[in-house]
Coordinates of C-alpha atoms and ligand atoms in Angstrom, one line a residue:
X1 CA 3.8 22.1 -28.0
X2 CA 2.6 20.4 -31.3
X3 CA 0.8 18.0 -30.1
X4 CA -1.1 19.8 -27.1
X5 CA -4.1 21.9 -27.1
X6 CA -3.2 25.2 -24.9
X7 CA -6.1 26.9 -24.0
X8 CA -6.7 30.1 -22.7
X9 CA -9.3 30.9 -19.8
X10 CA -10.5 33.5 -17.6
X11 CA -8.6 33.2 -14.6
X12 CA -11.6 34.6 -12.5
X13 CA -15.0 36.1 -13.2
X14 CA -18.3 36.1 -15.5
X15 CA -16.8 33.8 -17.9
X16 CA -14.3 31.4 -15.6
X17 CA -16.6 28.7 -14.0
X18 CA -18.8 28.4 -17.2
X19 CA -15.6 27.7 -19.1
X20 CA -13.9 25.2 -16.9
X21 CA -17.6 23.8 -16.3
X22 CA -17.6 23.0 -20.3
X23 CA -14.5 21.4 -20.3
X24 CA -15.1 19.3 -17.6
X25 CA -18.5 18.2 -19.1
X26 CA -16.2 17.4 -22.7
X27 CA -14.0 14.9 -20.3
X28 CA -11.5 17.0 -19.3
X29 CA -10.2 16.4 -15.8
X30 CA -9.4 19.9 -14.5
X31 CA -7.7 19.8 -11.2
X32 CA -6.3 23.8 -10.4
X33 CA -4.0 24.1 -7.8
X34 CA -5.0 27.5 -6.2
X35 CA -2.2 30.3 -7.8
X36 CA -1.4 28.5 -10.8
X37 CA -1.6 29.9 -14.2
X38 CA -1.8 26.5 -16.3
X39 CA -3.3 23.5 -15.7
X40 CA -2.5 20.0 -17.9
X41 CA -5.9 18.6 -17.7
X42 CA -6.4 15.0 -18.2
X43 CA -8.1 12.6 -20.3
X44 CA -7.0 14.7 -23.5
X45 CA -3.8 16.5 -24.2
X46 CA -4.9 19.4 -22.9
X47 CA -3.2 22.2 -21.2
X48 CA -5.0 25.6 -19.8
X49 CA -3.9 29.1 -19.3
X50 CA -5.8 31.1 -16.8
X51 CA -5.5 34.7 -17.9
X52 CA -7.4 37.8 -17.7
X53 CA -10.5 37.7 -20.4
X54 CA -8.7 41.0 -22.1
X55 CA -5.7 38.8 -23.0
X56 CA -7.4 36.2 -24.0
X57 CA -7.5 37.5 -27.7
X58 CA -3.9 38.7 -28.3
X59 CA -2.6 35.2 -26.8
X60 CA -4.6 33.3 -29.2
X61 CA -3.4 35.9 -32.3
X62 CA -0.3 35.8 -31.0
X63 CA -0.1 31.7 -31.0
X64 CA 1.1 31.1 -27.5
X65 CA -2.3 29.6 -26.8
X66 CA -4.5 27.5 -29.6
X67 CA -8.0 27.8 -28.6
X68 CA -9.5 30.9 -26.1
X69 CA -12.6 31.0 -24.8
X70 CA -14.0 35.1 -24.9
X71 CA -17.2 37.6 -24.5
X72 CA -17.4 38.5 -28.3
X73 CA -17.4 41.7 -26.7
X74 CA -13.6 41.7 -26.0
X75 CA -12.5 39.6 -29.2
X76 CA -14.6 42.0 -31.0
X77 CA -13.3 45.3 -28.9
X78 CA -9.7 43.9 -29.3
X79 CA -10.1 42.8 -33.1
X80 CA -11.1 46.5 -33.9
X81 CA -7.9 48.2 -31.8
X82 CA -5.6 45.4 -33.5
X83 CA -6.5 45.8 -37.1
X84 CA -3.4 43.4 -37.9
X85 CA -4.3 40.8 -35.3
X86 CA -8.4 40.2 -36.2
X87 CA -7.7 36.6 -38.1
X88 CA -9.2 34.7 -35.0
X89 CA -11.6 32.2 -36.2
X90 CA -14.7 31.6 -34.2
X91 CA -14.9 27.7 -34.0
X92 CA -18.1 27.8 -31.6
X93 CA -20.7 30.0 -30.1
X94 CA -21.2 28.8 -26.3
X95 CA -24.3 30.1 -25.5
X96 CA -23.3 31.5 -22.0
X97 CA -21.8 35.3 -20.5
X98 CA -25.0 36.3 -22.9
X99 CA -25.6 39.9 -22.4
X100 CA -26.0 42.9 -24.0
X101 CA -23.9 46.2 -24.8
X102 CA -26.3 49.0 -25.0
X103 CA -26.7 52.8 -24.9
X104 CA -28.8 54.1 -21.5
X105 CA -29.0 57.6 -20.3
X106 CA -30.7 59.4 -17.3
X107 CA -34.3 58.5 -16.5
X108 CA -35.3 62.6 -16.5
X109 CA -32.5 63.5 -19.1
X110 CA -34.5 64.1 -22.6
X111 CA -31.9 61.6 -23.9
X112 CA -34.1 59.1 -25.8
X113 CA -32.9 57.8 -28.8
X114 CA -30.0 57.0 -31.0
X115 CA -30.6 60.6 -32.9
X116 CA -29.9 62.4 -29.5
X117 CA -26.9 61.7 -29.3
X118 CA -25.0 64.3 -31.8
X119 CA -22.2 65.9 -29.9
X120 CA -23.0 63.9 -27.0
X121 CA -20.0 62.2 -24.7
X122 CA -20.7 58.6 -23.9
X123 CA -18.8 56.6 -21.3
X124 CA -17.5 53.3 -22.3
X125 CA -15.3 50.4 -21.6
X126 CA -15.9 49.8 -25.5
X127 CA -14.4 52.7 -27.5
X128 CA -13.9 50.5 -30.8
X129 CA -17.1 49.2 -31.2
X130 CA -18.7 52.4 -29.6
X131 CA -17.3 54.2 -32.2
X132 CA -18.1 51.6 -35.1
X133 CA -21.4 51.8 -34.4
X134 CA -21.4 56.0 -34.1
X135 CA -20.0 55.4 -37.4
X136 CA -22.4 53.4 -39.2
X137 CA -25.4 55.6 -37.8
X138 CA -23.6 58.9 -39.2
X139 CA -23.6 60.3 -35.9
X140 CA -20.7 62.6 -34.4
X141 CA -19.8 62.2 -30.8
X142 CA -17.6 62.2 -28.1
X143 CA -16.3 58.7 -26.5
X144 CA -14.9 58.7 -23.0
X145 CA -13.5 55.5 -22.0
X146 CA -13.5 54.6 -18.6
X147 CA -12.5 50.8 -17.6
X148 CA -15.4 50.3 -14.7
X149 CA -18.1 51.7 -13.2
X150 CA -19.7 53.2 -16.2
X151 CA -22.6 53.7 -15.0
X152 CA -21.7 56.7 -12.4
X153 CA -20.7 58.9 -15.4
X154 CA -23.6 60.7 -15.8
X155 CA -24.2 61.4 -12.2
X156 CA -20.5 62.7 -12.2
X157 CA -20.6 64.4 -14.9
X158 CA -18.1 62.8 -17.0
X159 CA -20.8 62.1 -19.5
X160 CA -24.2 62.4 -20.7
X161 CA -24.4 59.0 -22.2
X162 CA -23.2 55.4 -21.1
X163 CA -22.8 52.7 -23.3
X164 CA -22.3 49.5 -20.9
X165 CA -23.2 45.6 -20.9
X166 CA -26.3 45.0 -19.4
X167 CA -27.9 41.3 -18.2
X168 CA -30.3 41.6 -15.4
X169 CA -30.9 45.1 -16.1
X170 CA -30.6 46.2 -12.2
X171 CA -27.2 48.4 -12.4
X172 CA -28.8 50.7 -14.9
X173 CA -32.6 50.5 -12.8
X174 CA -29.8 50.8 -10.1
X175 CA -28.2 54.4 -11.4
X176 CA -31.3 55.4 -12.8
X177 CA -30.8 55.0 -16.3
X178 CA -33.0 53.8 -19.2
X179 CA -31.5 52.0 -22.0
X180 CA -33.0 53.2 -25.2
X181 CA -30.7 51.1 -28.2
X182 CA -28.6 47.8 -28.3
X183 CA -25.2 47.9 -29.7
X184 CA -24.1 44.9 -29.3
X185 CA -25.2 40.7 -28.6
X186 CA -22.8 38.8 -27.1
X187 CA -22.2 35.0 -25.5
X188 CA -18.4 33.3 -24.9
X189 CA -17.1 32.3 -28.0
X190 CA -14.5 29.8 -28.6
X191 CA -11.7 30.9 -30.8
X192 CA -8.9 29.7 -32.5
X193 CA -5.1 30.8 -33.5
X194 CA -4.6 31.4 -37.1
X195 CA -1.2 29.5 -36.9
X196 CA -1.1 26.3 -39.1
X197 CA -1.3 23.4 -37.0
X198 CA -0.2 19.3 -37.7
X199 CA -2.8 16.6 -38.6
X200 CA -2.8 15.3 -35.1
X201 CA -3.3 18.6 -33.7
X202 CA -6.2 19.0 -36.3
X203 CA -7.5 15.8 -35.2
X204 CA -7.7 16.4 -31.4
X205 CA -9.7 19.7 -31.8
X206 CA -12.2 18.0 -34.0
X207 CA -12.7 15.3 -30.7
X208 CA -13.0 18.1 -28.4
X209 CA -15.2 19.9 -31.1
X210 CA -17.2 16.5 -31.2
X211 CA -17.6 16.6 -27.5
X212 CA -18.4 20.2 -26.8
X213 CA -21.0 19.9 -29.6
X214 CA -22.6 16.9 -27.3
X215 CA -22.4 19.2 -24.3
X216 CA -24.3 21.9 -25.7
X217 CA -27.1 20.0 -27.8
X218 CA -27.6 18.3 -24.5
X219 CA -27.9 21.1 -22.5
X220 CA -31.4 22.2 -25.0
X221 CA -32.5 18.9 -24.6
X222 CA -34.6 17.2 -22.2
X223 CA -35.9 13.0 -22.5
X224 CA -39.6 13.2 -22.1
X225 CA -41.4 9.7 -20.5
X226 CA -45.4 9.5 -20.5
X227 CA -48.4 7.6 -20.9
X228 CA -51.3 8.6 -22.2
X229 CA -54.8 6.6 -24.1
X230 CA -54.0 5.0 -27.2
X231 CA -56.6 7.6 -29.1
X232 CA -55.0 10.5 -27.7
X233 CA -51.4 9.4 -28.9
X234 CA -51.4 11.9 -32.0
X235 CA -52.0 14.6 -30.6
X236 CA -50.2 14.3 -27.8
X237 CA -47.2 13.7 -29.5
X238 CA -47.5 16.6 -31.9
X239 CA -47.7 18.8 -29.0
X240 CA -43.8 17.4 -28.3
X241 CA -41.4 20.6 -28.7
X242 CA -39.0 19.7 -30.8
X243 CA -39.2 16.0 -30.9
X244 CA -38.7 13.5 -33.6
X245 CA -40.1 10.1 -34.1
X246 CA -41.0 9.4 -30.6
X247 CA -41.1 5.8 -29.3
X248 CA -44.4 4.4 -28.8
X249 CA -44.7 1.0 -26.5
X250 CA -47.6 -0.8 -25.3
X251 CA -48.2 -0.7 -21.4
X252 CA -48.2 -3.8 -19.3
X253 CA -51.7 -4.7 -18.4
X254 CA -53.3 -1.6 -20.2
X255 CA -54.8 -2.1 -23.9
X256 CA -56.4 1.0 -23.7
X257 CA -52.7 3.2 -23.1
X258 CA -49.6 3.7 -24.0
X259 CA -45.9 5.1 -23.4
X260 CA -44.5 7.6 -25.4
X261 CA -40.7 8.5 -24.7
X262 CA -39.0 11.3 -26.8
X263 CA -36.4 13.4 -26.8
X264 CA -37.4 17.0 -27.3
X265 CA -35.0 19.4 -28.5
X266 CA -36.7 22.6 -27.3
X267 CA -37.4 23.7 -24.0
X268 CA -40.6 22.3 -22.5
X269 CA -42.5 24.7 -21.1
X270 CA -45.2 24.1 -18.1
X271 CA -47.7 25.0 -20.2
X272 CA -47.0 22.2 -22.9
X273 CA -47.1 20.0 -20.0
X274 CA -50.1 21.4 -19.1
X275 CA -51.1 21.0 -22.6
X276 CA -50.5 17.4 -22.6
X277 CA -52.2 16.7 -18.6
X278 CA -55.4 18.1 -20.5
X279 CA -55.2 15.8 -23.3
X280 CA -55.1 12.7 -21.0
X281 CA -51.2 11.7 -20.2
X282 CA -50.3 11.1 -17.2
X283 CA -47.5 10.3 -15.3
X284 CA -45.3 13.0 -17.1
X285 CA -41.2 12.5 -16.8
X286 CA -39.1 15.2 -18.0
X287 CA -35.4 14.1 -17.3
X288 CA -32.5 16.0 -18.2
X289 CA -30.0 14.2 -20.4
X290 CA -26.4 14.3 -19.7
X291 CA -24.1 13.6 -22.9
X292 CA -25.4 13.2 -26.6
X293 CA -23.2 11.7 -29.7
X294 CA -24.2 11.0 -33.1
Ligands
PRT301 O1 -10.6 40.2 -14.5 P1 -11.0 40.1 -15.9 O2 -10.4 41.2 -16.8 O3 -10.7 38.7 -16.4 O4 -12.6 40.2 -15.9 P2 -13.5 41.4 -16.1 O5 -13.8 42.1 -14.8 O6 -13.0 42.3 -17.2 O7 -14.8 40.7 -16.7 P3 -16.1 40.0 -16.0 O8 -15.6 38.8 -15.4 O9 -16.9 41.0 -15.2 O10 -16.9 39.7 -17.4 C1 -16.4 38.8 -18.3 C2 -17.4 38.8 -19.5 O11 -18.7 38.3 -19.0 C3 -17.7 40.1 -20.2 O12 -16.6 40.5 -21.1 C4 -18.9 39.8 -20.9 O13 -18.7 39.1 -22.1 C5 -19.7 38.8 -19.9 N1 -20.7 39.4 -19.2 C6 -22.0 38.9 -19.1 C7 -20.7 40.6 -18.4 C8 -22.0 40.7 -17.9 N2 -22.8 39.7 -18.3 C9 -22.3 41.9 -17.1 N3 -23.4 42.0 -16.6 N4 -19.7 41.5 -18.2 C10 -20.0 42.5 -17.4 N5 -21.2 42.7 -16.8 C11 -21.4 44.0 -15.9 C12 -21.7 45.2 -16.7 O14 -20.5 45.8 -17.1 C13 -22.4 46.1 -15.6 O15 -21.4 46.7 -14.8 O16 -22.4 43.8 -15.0 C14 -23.1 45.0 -14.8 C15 -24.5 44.9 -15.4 O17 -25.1 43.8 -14.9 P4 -26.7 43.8 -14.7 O18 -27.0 42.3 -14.4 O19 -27.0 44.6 -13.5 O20 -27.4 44.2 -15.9
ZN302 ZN1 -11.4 42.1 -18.3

């Protein structure tokens, strides 16, 4: 397998169709034939493993896969239990699965902040990094690790405290908890195996590298079309998020106006369109852009 990238994906879940969505966007073609486990994908020698997200970081230490993609949550969870295994490297932060570990506790409870919780017991699916961070705030408590449904703890009395991921925020609004301190950030990561790998092998991750990298920048950027009276033109274009050296053309027919097309690397926001409507463009284009190199 030398000359093959084996990468290692969430079979099913928070982090599966994001991940096979990125790799299709790179060029891979990803045809799964329902109840397989790998997949050679084509258009780069490319082969994936679908796994559960929890082995993702022990089959990448380990070797058997390359490259896995992971919530820094696990790698991080994992990296802590496996003290001789933590030597993944993180090639690339991928910007989805965001959320948030945090502490919450009953609405009514009197539990409000991180000093409360001396000799508390907290319910977790993170005991590592729970206890890390109990650590480095010099507080004593008691962890109680339960794999799902954190949230009901409290109400069954398993614990005062849970320290769970959080996105919308509607499963803690949900058991009536407040959160009241973050623990954690995390977003899939993309890691790689410490083994040593050929030149080739080098060389194919720094094309897929290349290719991700266009994926992502694209998906922040947006191609903005308008036109707008010549004396307007500065400050219409300073009000461009993120944008530089626009392209300014002369419109057909119309001495007084002119186009501006940019690429903006920030989101644009209604209210910089707005913005710009008030300072005399018109016929405003924001298009998304689809692939980005060099
Ligand atoms: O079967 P497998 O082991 O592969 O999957 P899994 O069930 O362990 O994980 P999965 O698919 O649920 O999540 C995979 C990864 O997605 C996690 O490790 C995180 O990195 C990321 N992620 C992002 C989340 C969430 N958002 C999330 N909201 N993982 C879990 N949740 C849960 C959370 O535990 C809580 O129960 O969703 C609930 C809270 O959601 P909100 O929206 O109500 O706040
Ligand atoms: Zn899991």
């Amino acid at each position: 397998m030398n000359n093959i990238l084996r990468i290692a994906v969430q079979k099913k879940g928070r982090l599966a169709d994001d991940s096979i969505r990125l790799l299709k966007q790179a060029g891979l073609g990803i045809f799964r034939n329902p109840g397989a486990l790998t997949c050679r994908a084509q258009g780069l020698p490319v082969e994936l493993l679908f796994v559960r997200d929890d082995d993702i970081p022990s089959l990448v230490a380990k070797g058997v896969c390359d490259l896995g993609i992971a919530g820094e949550n696990v790698l991080r969870e994992e990296a802590l239990e496996a003290l001789a295994e933590t030597n993944l490297q993180t090639v690339r932060a991928l910007g989805f699965s965001r959320c948030t570990l945090k502490l919450a506790a009953p609405r009514d409870g009197g539990i409000k902040a991180i000093t409360d919780l001396a000799g508390m017991k907290i319910a977790t699916s993170y005991p590592e990094i729970l206890k890390e961070f109990l650590c480095d705030q010099d507080i004593t408590a008691e962890c109680v690790t339960l794999k799902g449904a954190v949230e009901i703890a409290p109400a069954l009395g398993l614990a005062d405290v849970i320290c769970d991921l959080v996105s919308s925020g509607a499963t803690l609004a949900a058991n009536g908890l407040v959160d009241f301190a973050t623990v954690m950030q995390s977003e899939a990561l993309l890691v790689r195996s410490p083994a040593r790998w050929n030149d080739d092998k080098e060389a194919l991750l720094a094309r897929l590298l290349r290719r991700i990298d266009g994926v992502l920048a694209s998906r922040a950027t947006k191609y903005i079309m308008l036109n707008a009276p010549k004396d307007a033109i500065e400050d219409i274009t300073a009000l461009l998020p993120g944008a530089d050296a626009p392209t300014i053309m002369p419109l057909a027919g119309r001495d007084d106006q002119m186009a501006v097309h940019a690429v903006c690397r920030e989101t644009i926001f209604w209210d910089t369109l707005e913005q710009l409507e008030a300072r005399g463009a018109h016929a405003i284009l924001v298009l998304p852009i689809e692939k980005m190199m060099g």
